[in-house]
mmCIF file of C-alpha atoms in Angstrom:
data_model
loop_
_atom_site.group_PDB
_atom_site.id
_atom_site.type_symbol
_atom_site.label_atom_id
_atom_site.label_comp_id
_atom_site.label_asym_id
_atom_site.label_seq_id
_atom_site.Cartn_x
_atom_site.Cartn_y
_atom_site.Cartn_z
ATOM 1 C CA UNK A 1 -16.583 -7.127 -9.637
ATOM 2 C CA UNK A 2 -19.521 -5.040 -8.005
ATOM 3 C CA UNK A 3 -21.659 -8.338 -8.089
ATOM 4 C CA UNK A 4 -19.142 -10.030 -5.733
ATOM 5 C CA UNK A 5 -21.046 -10.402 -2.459
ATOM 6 C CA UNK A 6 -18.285 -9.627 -0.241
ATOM 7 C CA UNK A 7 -17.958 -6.268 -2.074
ATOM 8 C CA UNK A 8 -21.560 -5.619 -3.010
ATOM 9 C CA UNK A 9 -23.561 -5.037 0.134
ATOM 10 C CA UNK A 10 -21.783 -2.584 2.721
ATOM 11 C CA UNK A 11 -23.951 -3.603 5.257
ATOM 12 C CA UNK A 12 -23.344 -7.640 5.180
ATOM 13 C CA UNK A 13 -21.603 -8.982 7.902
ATOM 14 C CA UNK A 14 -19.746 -11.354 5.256
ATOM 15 C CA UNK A 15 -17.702 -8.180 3.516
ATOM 16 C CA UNK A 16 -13.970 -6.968 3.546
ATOM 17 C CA UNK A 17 -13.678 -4.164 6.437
ATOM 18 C CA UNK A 18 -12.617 -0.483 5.604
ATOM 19 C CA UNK A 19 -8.735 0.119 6.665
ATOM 20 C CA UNK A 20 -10.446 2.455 9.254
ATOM 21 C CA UNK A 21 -11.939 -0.283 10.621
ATOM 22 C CA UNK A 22 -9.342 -2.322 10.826
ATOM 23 C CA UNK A 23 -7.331 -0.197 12.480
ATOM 24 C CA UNK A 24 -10.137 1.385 14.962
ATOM 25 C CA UNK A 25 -10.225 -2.365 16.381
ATOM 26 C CA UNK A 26 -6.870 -3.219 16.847
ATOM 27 C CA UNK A 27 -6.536 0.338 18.793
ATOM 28 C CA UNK A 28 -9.569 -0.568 20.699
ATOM 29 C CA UNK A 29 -8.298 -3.999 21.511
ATOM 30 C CA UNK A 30 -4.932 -2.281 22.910
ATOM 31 C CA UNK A 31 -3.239 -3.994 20.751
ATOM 32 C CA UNK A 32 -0.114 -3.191 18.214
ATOM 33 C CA UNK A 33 0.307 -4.211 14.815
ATOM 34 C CA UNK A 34 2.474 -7.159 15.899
ATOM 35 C CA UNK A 35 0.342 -8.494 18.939
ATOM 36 C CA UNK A 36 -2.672 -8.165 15.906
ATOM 37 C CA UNK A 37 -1.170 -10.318 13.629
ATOM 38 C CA UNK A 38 0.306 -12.412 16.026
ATOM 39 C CA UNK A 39 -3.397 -13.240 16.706
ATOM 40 C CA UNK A 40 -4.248 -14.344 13.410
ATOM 41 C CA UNK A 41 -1.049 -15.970 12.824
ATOM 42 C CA UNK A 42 -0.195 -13.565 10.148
ATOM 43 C CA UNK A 43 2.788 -11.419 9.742
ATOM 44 C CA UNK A 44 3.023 -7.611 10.979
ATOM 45 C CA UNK A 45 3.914 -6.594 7.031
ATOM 46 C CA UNK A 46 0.360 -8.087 6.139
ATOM 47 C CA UNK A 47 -1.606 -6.137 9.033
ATOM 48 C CA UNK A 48 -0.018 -2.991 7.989
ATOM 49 C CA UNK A 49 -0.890 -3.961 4.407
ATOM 50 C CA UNK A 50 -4.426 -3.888 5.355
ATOM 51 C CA UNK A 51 -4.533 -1.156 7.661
ATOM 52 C CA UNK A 52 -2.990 1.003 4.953
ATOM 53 C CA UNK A 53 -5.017 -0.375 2.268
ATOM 54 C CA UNK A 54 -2.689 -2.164 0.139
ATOM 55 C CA UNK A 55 -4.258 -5.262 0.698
ATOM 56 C CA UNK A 56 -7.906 -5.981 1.280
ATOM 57 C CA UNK A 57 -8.680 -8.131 4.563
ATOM 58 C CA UNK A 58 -10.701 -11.315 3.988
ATOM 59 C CA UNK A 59 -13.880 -11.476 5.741
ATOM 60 C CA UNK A 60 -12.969 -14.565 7.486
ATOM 61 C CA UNK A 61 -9.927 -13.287 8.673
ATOM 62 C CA UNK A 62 -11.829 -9.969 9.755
ATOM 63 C CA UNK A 63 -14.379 -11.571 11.970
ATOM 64 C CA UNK A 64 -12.162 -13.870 13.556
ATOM 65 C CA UNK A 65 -9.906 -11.207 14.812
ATOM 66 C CA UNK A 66 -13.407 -9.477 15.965
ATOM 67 C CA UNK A 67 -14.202 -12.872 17.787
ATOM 68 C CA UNK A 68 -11.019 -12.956 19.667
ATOM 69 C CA UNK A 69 -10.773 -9.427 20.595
ATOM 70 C CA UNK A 70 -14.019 -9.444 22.290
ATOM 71 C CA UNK A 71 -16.481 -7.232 19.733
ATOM 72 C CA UNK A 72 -18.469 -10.144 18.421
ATOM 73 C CA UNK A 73 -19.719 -13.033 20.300
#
């Protein structure tokens, strides 16, 4: 799948964040695991899915968290 353009281009803002990334937010944001998926109205298994990799967040779901945390306007 390296021609999928959420994959492709590291630098587009339409790709799946890193699980540091993830994680680096949430921490920035002050925020637990819970509170984070609370957010998104997801459940704390799936957060920790993606923070530990298991599970690849969805760029939608990645840039709304960044919306409501503050780091993108």
């Amino acid at each position: 799948m390296s021609n999928h353009p959420n994959r492709s281009r590291a630098g587009s803002p339409a790709r799946n964040p890193t699980t540091e990334e993830v994680r680096a937010a949430r921490e920035a944001a002050g925020l637990s695991q819970t509170a984070a998926a609370d957010l998104l109205h997801t459940t704390c298994r799936t957060w920790q899915q993606w923070e530990a990799g298991d599970r690849r967040m969805h760029p939608a779901f990645w840039e709304l968290f960044r919306i409501k945390i503050g780091s993108i306007t």
